[in-house]
Amino acid sequence: MRQFEFFSAVASELSFTRAADRLTIAQSAVSAGVRSLENELGVELFDRSRRQIRLTSTGELLLPKVREALDAVNGVRDAAEETTHAITGSIVIGLMTSVTLVNVPRLLGLFRTGHPGVGVRLRAARRGSAGLLDELATGELDLAFLALSGPVPTQLVAAPISSSPMVLVVPADHRLATAGHVGLDHLDDLAPEEFIDLPPGYASRQIVDETFAAAGLERRVMIEVSDIGTAAEYVTNGLGVALLPEFAARDARNVRRLPVAGMPDFTVYLAASRTRRLSAAVRAFIDLALADDETGAIR
């Protein structure tokens, strides 16, 4: 089972070094464990002929079965723990960078107090909420705090935790800021503008793209930034305008934040895969998050 854990981690990271860091053990142990598993099965799980390792076709076939086996073993552990009323194990939680709508450190502190035997690993989104969705589906993540632009996908179970309205962020001397506007009622007023935005795959970008598409309008995204917390700074320096969740522009200097009519809120959900078994530790964290008054959770 330890070899299975090594294989699953390396498949997630496509790096023996990163997998070892994730498992907090020596890289040599991970490499030896995977090689031992390959020898025992009589197959190659990874193509090591290139600088970047990748799964072989056999590895791709076996990975979901290995993860099912790991889930089954965790189920046995959970059943045993129910007889002792103690929860152990580990949780991997995905997060969006610079999204401050959920006080994750506070939640983790409360969780650790109630369940000191559970280890928690946090992983930052590498491709926005779209990347977190993929990692939930493959089992790389147990839970994720992510944003959705529409209905909850059928492959997820998710509860809304907190939301923030979308606002138009413009320089303080912008024509829309100086003409007495208190909000934006018509998106076509933005036709001549150049936008700062996040890359495709990020929920705030998807909200804006879908709203413009529904209105039959196009826009010009001139600068893409991967950290939502820095986007408003580009507006401050006169590089364009941005449509962002209000929290992401709250501290920006020399800008105006204008409400936008007809644009959905940016909503953060706590999500898990519908098709994977939830361990006792994961269920305990969900219960805590949804019961905590300060997360703004909808019970």
JSON list of N, CA and C in Angstrom, two decimals, residues 110-158:
[
{"chain": "A", "resi": 110, "resn": "LEU", "atom": "N", "xyz": [-9.25, 25.39, 14.22]},
{"chain": "A", "resi": 110, "resn": "LEU", "atom": "CA", "xyz": [-10.37, 24.74, 14.90]},
{"chain": "A", "resi": 110, "resn": "LEU", "atom": "C", "xyz": [-10.36, 23.23, 14.65]},
{"chain": "A", "resi": 111, "resn": "PHE", "atom": "N", "xyz": [-10.04, 22.86, 13.42]},
{"chain": "A", "resi": 111, "resn": "PHE", "atom": "CA", "xyz": [-10.03, 21.44, 13.07]},
{"chain": "A", "resi": 111, "resn": "PHE", "atom": "C", "xyz": [-8.92, 20.71, 13.81]},
{"chain": "A", "resi": 112, "resn": "ARG", "atom": "N", "xyz": [-7.76, 21.30, 13.88]},
{"chain": "A", "resi": 112, "resn": "ARG", "atom": "CA", "xyz": [-6.64, 20.66, 14.57]},
{"chain": "A", "resi": 112, "resn": "ARG", "atom": "C", "xyz": [-6.96, 20.48, 16.06]},
{"chain": "A", "resi": 113, "resn": "THR", "atom": "N", "xyz": [-7.65, 21.45, 16.66]},
{"chain": "A", "resi": 113, "resn": "THR", "atom": "CA", "xyz": [-8.02, 21.34, 18.07]},
{"chain": "A", "resi": 113, "resn": "THR", "atom": "C", "xyz": [-8.92, 20.14, 18.30]},
{"chain": "A", "resi": 114, "resn": "GLY", "atom": "N", "xyz": [-9.88, 19.92, 17.39]},
{"chain": "A", "resi": 114, "resn": "GLY", "atom": "CA", "xyz": [-10.81, 18.81, 17.56]},
{"chain": "A", "resi": 114, "resn": "GLY", "atom": "C", "xyz": [-10.29, 17.48, 17.06]},
{"chain": "A", "resi": 115, "resn": "HIS", "atom": "N", "xyz": [-9.35, 17.51, 16.12]},
{"chain": "A", "resi": 115, "resn": "HIS", "atom": "CA", "xyz": [-8.86, 16.27, 15.51]},
{"chain": "A", "resi": 115, "resn": "HIS", "atom": "C", "xyz": [-7.34, 16.33, 15.35]},
{"chain": "A", "resi": 116, "resn": "PRO", "atom": "N", "xyz": [-6.62, 16.27, 16.45]},
{"chain": "A", "resi": 116, "resn": "PRO", "atom": "CA", "xyz": [-5.16, 16.42, 16.38]},
{"chain": "A", "resi": 116, "resn": "PRO", "atom": "C", "xyz": [-4.46, 15.30, 15.63]},
{"chain": "A", "resi": 117, "resn": "GLY", "atom": "N", "xyz": [-5.13, 14.18, 15.41]},
{"chain": "A", "resi": 117, "resn": "GLY", "atom": "CA", "xyz": [-4.50, 13.06, 14.73]},
{"chain": "A", "resi": 117, "resn": "GLY", "atom": "C", "xyz": [-4.60, 13.11, 13.22]},
{"chain": "A", "resi": 118, "resn": "VAL", "atom": "N", "xyz": [-5.20, 14.16, 12.66]},
{"chain": "A", "resi": 118, "resn": "VAL", "atom": "CA", "xyz": [-5.37, 14.27, 11.21]},
{"chain": "A", "resi": 118, "resn": "VAL", "atom": "C", "xyz": [-4.35, 15.26, 10.65]},
{"chain": "A", "resi": 119, "resn": "GLY", "atom": "N", "xyz": [-3.60, 14.83, 9.66]},
{"chain": "A", "resi": 119, "resn": "GLY", "atom": "CA", "xyz": [-2.68, 15.73, 8.96]},
{"chain": "A", "resi": 119, "resn": "GLY", "atom": "C", "xyz": [-3.39, 16.41, 7.79]},
{"chain": "A", "resi": 120, "resn": "VAL", "atom": "N", "xyz": [-3.08, 17.68, 7.57]},
{"chain": "A", "resi": 120, "resn": "VAL", "atom": "CA", "xyz": [-3.71, 18.45, 6.50]},
{"chain": "A", "resi": 120, "resn": "VAL", "atom": "C", "xyz": [-2.63, 19.03, 5.60]},
{"chain": "A", "resi": 121, "resn": "ARG", "atom": "N", "xyz": [-2.75, 18.79, 4.29]},
{"chain": "A", "resi": 121, "resn": "ARG", "atom": "CA", "xyz": [-1.84, 19.40, 3.32]},
{"chain": "A", "resi": 121, "resn": "ARG", "atom": "C", "xyz": [-2.65, 20.35, 2.43]},
{"chain": "A", "resi": 122, "resn": "LEU", "atom": "N", "xyz": [-2.10, 21.52, 2.18]},
{"chain": "A", "resi": 122, "resn": "LEU", "atom": "CA", "xyz": [-2.75, 22.51, 1.33]},
{"chain": "A", "resi": 122, "resn": "LEU", "atom": "C", "xyz": [-2.01, 22.59, 0.00]},
{"chain": "A", "resi": 123, "resn": "ARG", "atom": "N", "xyz": [-2.79, 22.70, -1.09]},
{"chain": "A", "resi": 123, "resn": "ARG", "atom": "CA", "xyz": [-2.19, 22.82, -2.42]},
{"chain": "A", "resi": 123, "resn": "ARG", "atom": "C", "xyz": [-2.82, 24.00, -3.13]},
{"chain": "A", "resi": 124, "resn": "ALA", "atom": "N", "xyz": [-1.98, 24.91, -3.61]},
{"chain": "A", "resi": 124, "resn": "ALA", "atom": "CA", "xyz": [-2.47, 26.08, -4.33]},
{"chain": "A", "resi": 124, "resn": "ALA", "atom": "C", "xyz": [-2.87, 25.70, -5.75]},
{"chain": "A", "resi": 125, "resn": "ALA", "atom": "N", "xyz": [-3.93, 26.32, -6.24]},
{"chain": "A", "resi": 125, "resn": "ALA", "atom": "CA", "xyz": [-4.40, 26.07, -7.61]},
{"chain": "A", "resi": 125, "resn": "ALA", "atom": "C", "xyz": [-3.34, 26.50, -8.60]},
{"chain": "A", "resi": 126, "resn": "ARG", "atom": "N", "xyz": [-3.06, 25.63, -9.57]},
{"chain": "A", "resi": 126, "resn": "ARG", "atom": "CA", "xyz": [-2.10, 25.98, -10.62]},
{"chain": "A", "resi": 126, "resn": "ARG", "atom": "C", "xyz": [-2.79, 26.47, -11.88]},
{"chain": "A", "resi": 127, "resn": "ARG", "atom": "N", "xyz": [-4.09, 26.13, -12.03]},
{"chain": "A", "resi": 127, "resn": "ARG", "atom": "CA", "xyz": [-4.84, 26.56, -13.21]},
{"chain": "A", "resi": 127, "resn": "ARG", "atom": "C", "xyz": [-6.23, 27.08, -12.82]},
{"chain": "A", "resi": 128, "resn": "GLY", "atom": "N", "xyz": [-6.28, 27.77, -11.69]},
{"chain": "A", "resi": 128, "resn": "GLY", "atom": "CA", "xyz": [-7.55, 28.32, -11.25]},
{"chain": "A", "resi": 128, "resn": "GLY", "atom": "C", "xyz": [-8.51, 27.23, -10.81]},
{"chain": "A", "resi": 129, "resn": "SER", "atom": "N", "xyz": [-9.79, 27.59, -10.74]},
{"chain": "A", "resi": 129, "resn": "SER", "atom": "CA", "xyz": [-10.80, 26.63, -10.29]},
{"chain": "A", "resi": 129, "resn": "SER", "atom": "C", "xyz": [-10.92, 25.45, -11.25]},
{"chain": "A", "resi": 130, "resn": "ALA", "atom": "N", "xyz": [-10.66, 25.66, -12.54]},
{"chain": "A", "resi": 130, "resn": "ALA", "atom": "CA", "xyz": [-10.71, 24.55, -13.49]},
{"chain": "A", "resi": 130, "resn": "ALA", "atom": "C", "xyz": [-9.70, 23.47, -13.13]},
{"chain": "A", "resi": 131, "resn": "GLY", "atom": "N", "xyz": [-8.50, 23.89, -12.70]},
{"chain": "A", "resi": 131, "resn": "GLY", "atom": "CA", "xyz": [-7.49, 22.93, -12.29]},
{"chain": "A", "resi": 131, "resn": "GLY", "atom": "C", "xyz": [-7.89, 22.20, -11.02]},
{"chain": "A", "resi": 132, "resn": "LEU", "atom": "N", "xyz": [-8.52, 22.91, -10.09]},
{"chain": "A", "resi": 132, "resn": "LEU", "atom": "CA", "xyz": [-8.98, 22.26, -8.86]},
{"chain": "A", "resi": 132, "resn": "LEU", "atom": "C", "xyz": [-10.06, 21.22, -9.16]},
{"chain": "A", "resi": 133, "resn": "LEU", "atom": "N", "xyz": [-10.96, 21.53, -10.10]},
{"chain": "A", "resi": 133, "resn": "LEU", "atom": "CA", "xyz": [-11.98, 20.56, -10.50]},
{"chain": "A", "resi": 133, "resn": "LEU", "atom": "C", "xyz": [-11.34, 19.28, -11.03]},
{"chain": "A", "resi": 134, "resn": "ASP", "atom": "N", "xyz": [-10.32, 19.44, -11.88]},
{"chain": "A", "resi": 134, "resn": "ASP", "atom": "CA", "xyz": [-9.64, 18.26, -12.44]},
{"chain": "A", "resi": 134, "resn": "ASP", "atom": "C", "xyz": [-8.97, 17.44, -11.33]},
{"chain": "A", "resi": 135, "resn": "GLU", "atom": "N", "xyz": [-8.36, 18.12, -10.36]},
{"chain": "A", "resi": 135, "resn": "GLU", "atom": "CA", "xyz": [-7.64, 17.40, -9.31]},
{"chain": "A", "resi": 135, "resn": "GLU", "atom": "C", "xyz": [-8.59, 16.72, -8.34]},
{"chain": "A", "resi": 136, "resn": "LEU", "atom": "N", "xyz": [-9.79, 17.27, -8.16]},
{"chain": "A", "resi": 136, "resn": "LEU", "atom": "CA", "xyz": [-10.81, 16.56, -7.38]},
{"chain": "A", "resi": 136, "resn": "LEU", "atom": "C", "xyz": [-11.24, 15.28, -8.12]},
{"chain": "A", "resi": 137, "resn": "ALA", "atom": "N", "xyz": [-11.40, 15.39, -9.43]},
{"chain": "A", "resi": 137, "resn": "ALA", "atom": "CA", "xyz": [-11.86, 14.25, -10.23]},
{"chain": "A", "resi": 137, "resn": "ALA", "atom": "C", "xyz": [-10.85, 13.11, -10.22]},
{"chain": "A", "resi": 138, "resn": "THR", "atom": "N", "xyz": [-9.56, 13.44, -10.24]},
{"chain": "A", "resi": 138, "resn": "THR", "atom": "CA", "xyz": [-8.53, 12.40, -10.29]},
{"chain": "A", "resi": 138, "resn": "THR", "atom": "C", "xyz": [-8.16, 11.87, -8.90]},
{"chain": "A", "resi": 139, "resn": "GLY", "atom": "N", "xyz": [-8.67, 12.51, -7.86]},
{"chain": "A", "resi": 139, "resn": "GLY", "atom": "CA", "xyz": [-8.35, 12.07, -6.51]},
{"chain": "A", "resi": 139, "resn": "GLY", "atom": "C", "xyz": [-7.09, 12.69, -5.94]},
{"chain": "A", "resi": 140, "resn": "GLU", "atom": "N", "xyz": [-6.48, 13.64, -6.65]},
{"chain": "A", "resi": 140, "resn": "GLU", "atom": "CA", "xyz": [-5.31, 14.32, -6.11]},
{"chain": "A", "resi": 140, "resn": "GLU", "atom": "C", "xyz": [-5.68, 15.20, -4.93]},
{"chain": "A", "resi": 141, "resn": "LEU", "atom": "N", "xyz": [-6.92, 15.69, -4.92]},
{"chain": "A", "resi": 141, "resn": "LEU", "atom": "CA", "xyz": [-7.44, 16.49, -3.82]},
{"chain": "A", "resi": 141, "resn": "LEU", "atom": "C", "xyz": [-8.62, 15.78, -3.18]},
{"chain": "A", "resi": 142, "resn": "ASP", "atom": "N", "xyz": [-8.74, 15.92, -1.87]},
{"chain": "A", "resi": 142, "resn": "ASP", "atom": "CA", "xyz": [-9.93, 15.43, -1.17]},
{"chain": "A", "resi": 142, "resn": "ASP", "atom": "C", "xyz": [-11.03, 16.49, -1.16]},
{"chain": "A", "resi": 143, "resn": "LEU", "atom": "N", "xyz": [-10.62, 17.73, -0.98]},
{"chain": "A", "resi": 143, "resn": "LEU", "atom": "CA", "xyz": [-11.55, 18.86, -0.91]},
{"chain": "A", "resi": 143, "resn": "LEU", "atom": "C", "xyz": [-10.92, 20.04, -1.62]},
{"chain": "A", "resi": 144, "resn": "ALA", "atom": "N", "xyz": [-11.75, 21.01, -2.00]},
{"chain": "A", "resi": 144, "resn": "ALA", "atom": "CA", "xyz": [-11.21, 22.24, -2.58]},
{"chain": "A", "resi": 144, "resn": "ALA", "atom": "C", "xyz": [-12.14, 23.40, -2.27]},
{"chain": "A", "resi": 145, "resn": "PHE", "atom": "N", "xyz": [-11.55, 24.52, -1.95]},
{"chain": "A", "resi": 145, "resn": "PHE", "atom": "CA", "xyz": [-12.27, 25.79, -1.92]},
{"chain": "A", "resi": 145, "resn": "PHE", "atom": "C", "xyz": [-12.11, 26.38, -3.32]},
{"chain": "A", "resi": 146, "resn": "LEU", "atom": "N", "xyz": [-13.19, 26.41, -4.08]},
{"chain": "A", "resi": 146, "resn": "LEU", "atom": "CA", "xyz": [-13.12, 26.86, -5.46]},
{"chain": "A", "resi": 146, "resn": "LEU", "atom": "C", "xyz": [-14.32, 27.73, -5.79]},
{"chain": "A", "resi": 147, "resn": "ALA", "atom": "N", "xyz": [-14.24, 28.41, -6.92]},
{"chain": "A", "resi": 147, "resn": "ALA", "atom": "CA", "xyz": [-15.34, 29.26, -7.37]},
{"chain": "A", "resi": 147, "resn": "ALA", "atom": "C", "xyz": [-15.95, 28.66, -8.63]},
{"chain": "A", "resi": 148, "resn": "LEU", "atom": "N", "xyz": [-17.26, 28.80, -8.76]},
{"chain": "A", "resi": 148, "resn": "LEU", "atom": "CA", "xyz": [-17.98, 28.28, -9.92]},
{"chain": "A", "resi": 148, "resn": "LEU", "atom": "C", "xyz": [-18.76, 29.42, -10.56]},
{"chain": "A", "resi": 149, "resn": "SER", "atom": "N", "xyz": [-18.84, 29.40, -11.88]},
{"chain": "A", "resi": 149, "resn": "SER", "atom": "CA", "xyz": [-19.54, 30.47, -12.60]},
{"chain": "A", "resi": 149, "resn": "SER", "atom": "C", "xyz": [-20.97, 30.12, -12.94]},
{"chain": "A", "resi": 150, "resn": "GLY", "atom": "N", "xyz": [-21.38, 28.90, -12.68]},
{"chain": "A", "resi": 150, "resn": "GLY", "atom": "CA", "xyz": [-22.74, 28.48, -13.01]},
{"chain": "A", "resi": 150, "resn": "GLY", "atom": "C", "xyz": [-23.18, 27.40, -12.04]},
{"chain": "A", "resi": 151, "resn": "PRO", "atom": "N", "xyz": [-24.08, 26.52, -12.46]},
{"chain": "A", "resi": 151, "resn": "PRO", "atom": "CA", "xyz": [-24.54, 25.44, -11.59]},
{"chain": "A", "resi": 151, "resn": "PRO", "atom": "C", "xyz": [-23.39, 24.53, -11.17]},
{"chain": "A", "resi": 152, "resn": "VAL", "atom": "N", "xyz": [-23.56, 23.87, -10.03]},
{"chain": "A", "resi": 152, "resn": "VAL", "atom": "CA", "xyz": [-22.55, 22.92, -9.56]},
{"chain": "A", "resi": 152, "resn": "VAL", "atom": "C", "xyz": [-22.48, 21.74, -10.53]},
{"chain": "A", "resi": 153, "resn": "PRO", "atom": "N", "xyz": [-21.30, 21.41, -11.05]},
{"chain": "A", "resi": 153, "resn": "PRO", "atom": "CA", "xyz": [-21.17, 20.26, -11.95]},
{"chain": "A", "resi": 153, "resn": "PRO", "atom": "C", "xyz": [-21.68, 18.97, -11.29]},
{"chain": "A", "resi": 154, "resn": "THR", "atom": "N", "xyz": [-22.22, 18.08, -12.10]},
{"chain": "A", "resi": 154, "resn": "THR", "atom": "CA", "xyz": [-22.83, 16.87, -11.57]},
{"chain": "A", "resi": 154, "resn": "THR", "atom": "C", "xyz": [-21.82, 15.97, -10.87]},
{"chain": "A", "resi": 155, "resn": "GLN", "atom": "N", "xyz": [-20.54, 16.09, -11.21]},
{"chain": "A", "resi": 155, "resn": "GLN", "atom": "CA", "xyz": [-19.54, 15.21, -10.60]},
{"chain": "A", "resi": 155, "resn": "GLN", "atom": "C", "xyz": [-19.10, 15.70, -9.21]},
{"chain": "A", "resi": 156, "resn": "LEU", "atom": "N", "xyz": [-19.65, 16.83, -8.76]},
{"chain": "A", "resi": 156, "resn": "LEU", "atom": "CA", "xyz": [-19.26, 17.40, -7.47]},
{"chain": "A", "resi": 156, "resn": "LEU", "atom": "C", "xyz": [-20.40, 17.39, -6.47]},
{"chain": "A", "resi": 157, "resn": "VAL", "atom": "N", "xyz": [-20.03, 17.33, -5.19]},
{"chain": "A", "resi": 157, "resn": "VAL", "atom": "CA", "xyz": [-20.92, 17.78, -4.13]},
{"chain": "A", "resi": 157, "resn": "VAL", "atom": "C", "xyz": [-20.28, 19.06, -3.61]},
{"chain": "A", "resi": 158, "resn": "ALA", "atom": "N", "xyz": [-21.07, 20.12, -3.47]},
{"chain": "A", "resi": 158, "resn": "ALA", "atom": "CA", "xyz": [-20.49, 21.42, -3.13]},
{"chain": "A", "resi": 158, "resn": "ALA", "atom": "C", "xyz": [-21.50, 22.25, -2.36]}
]
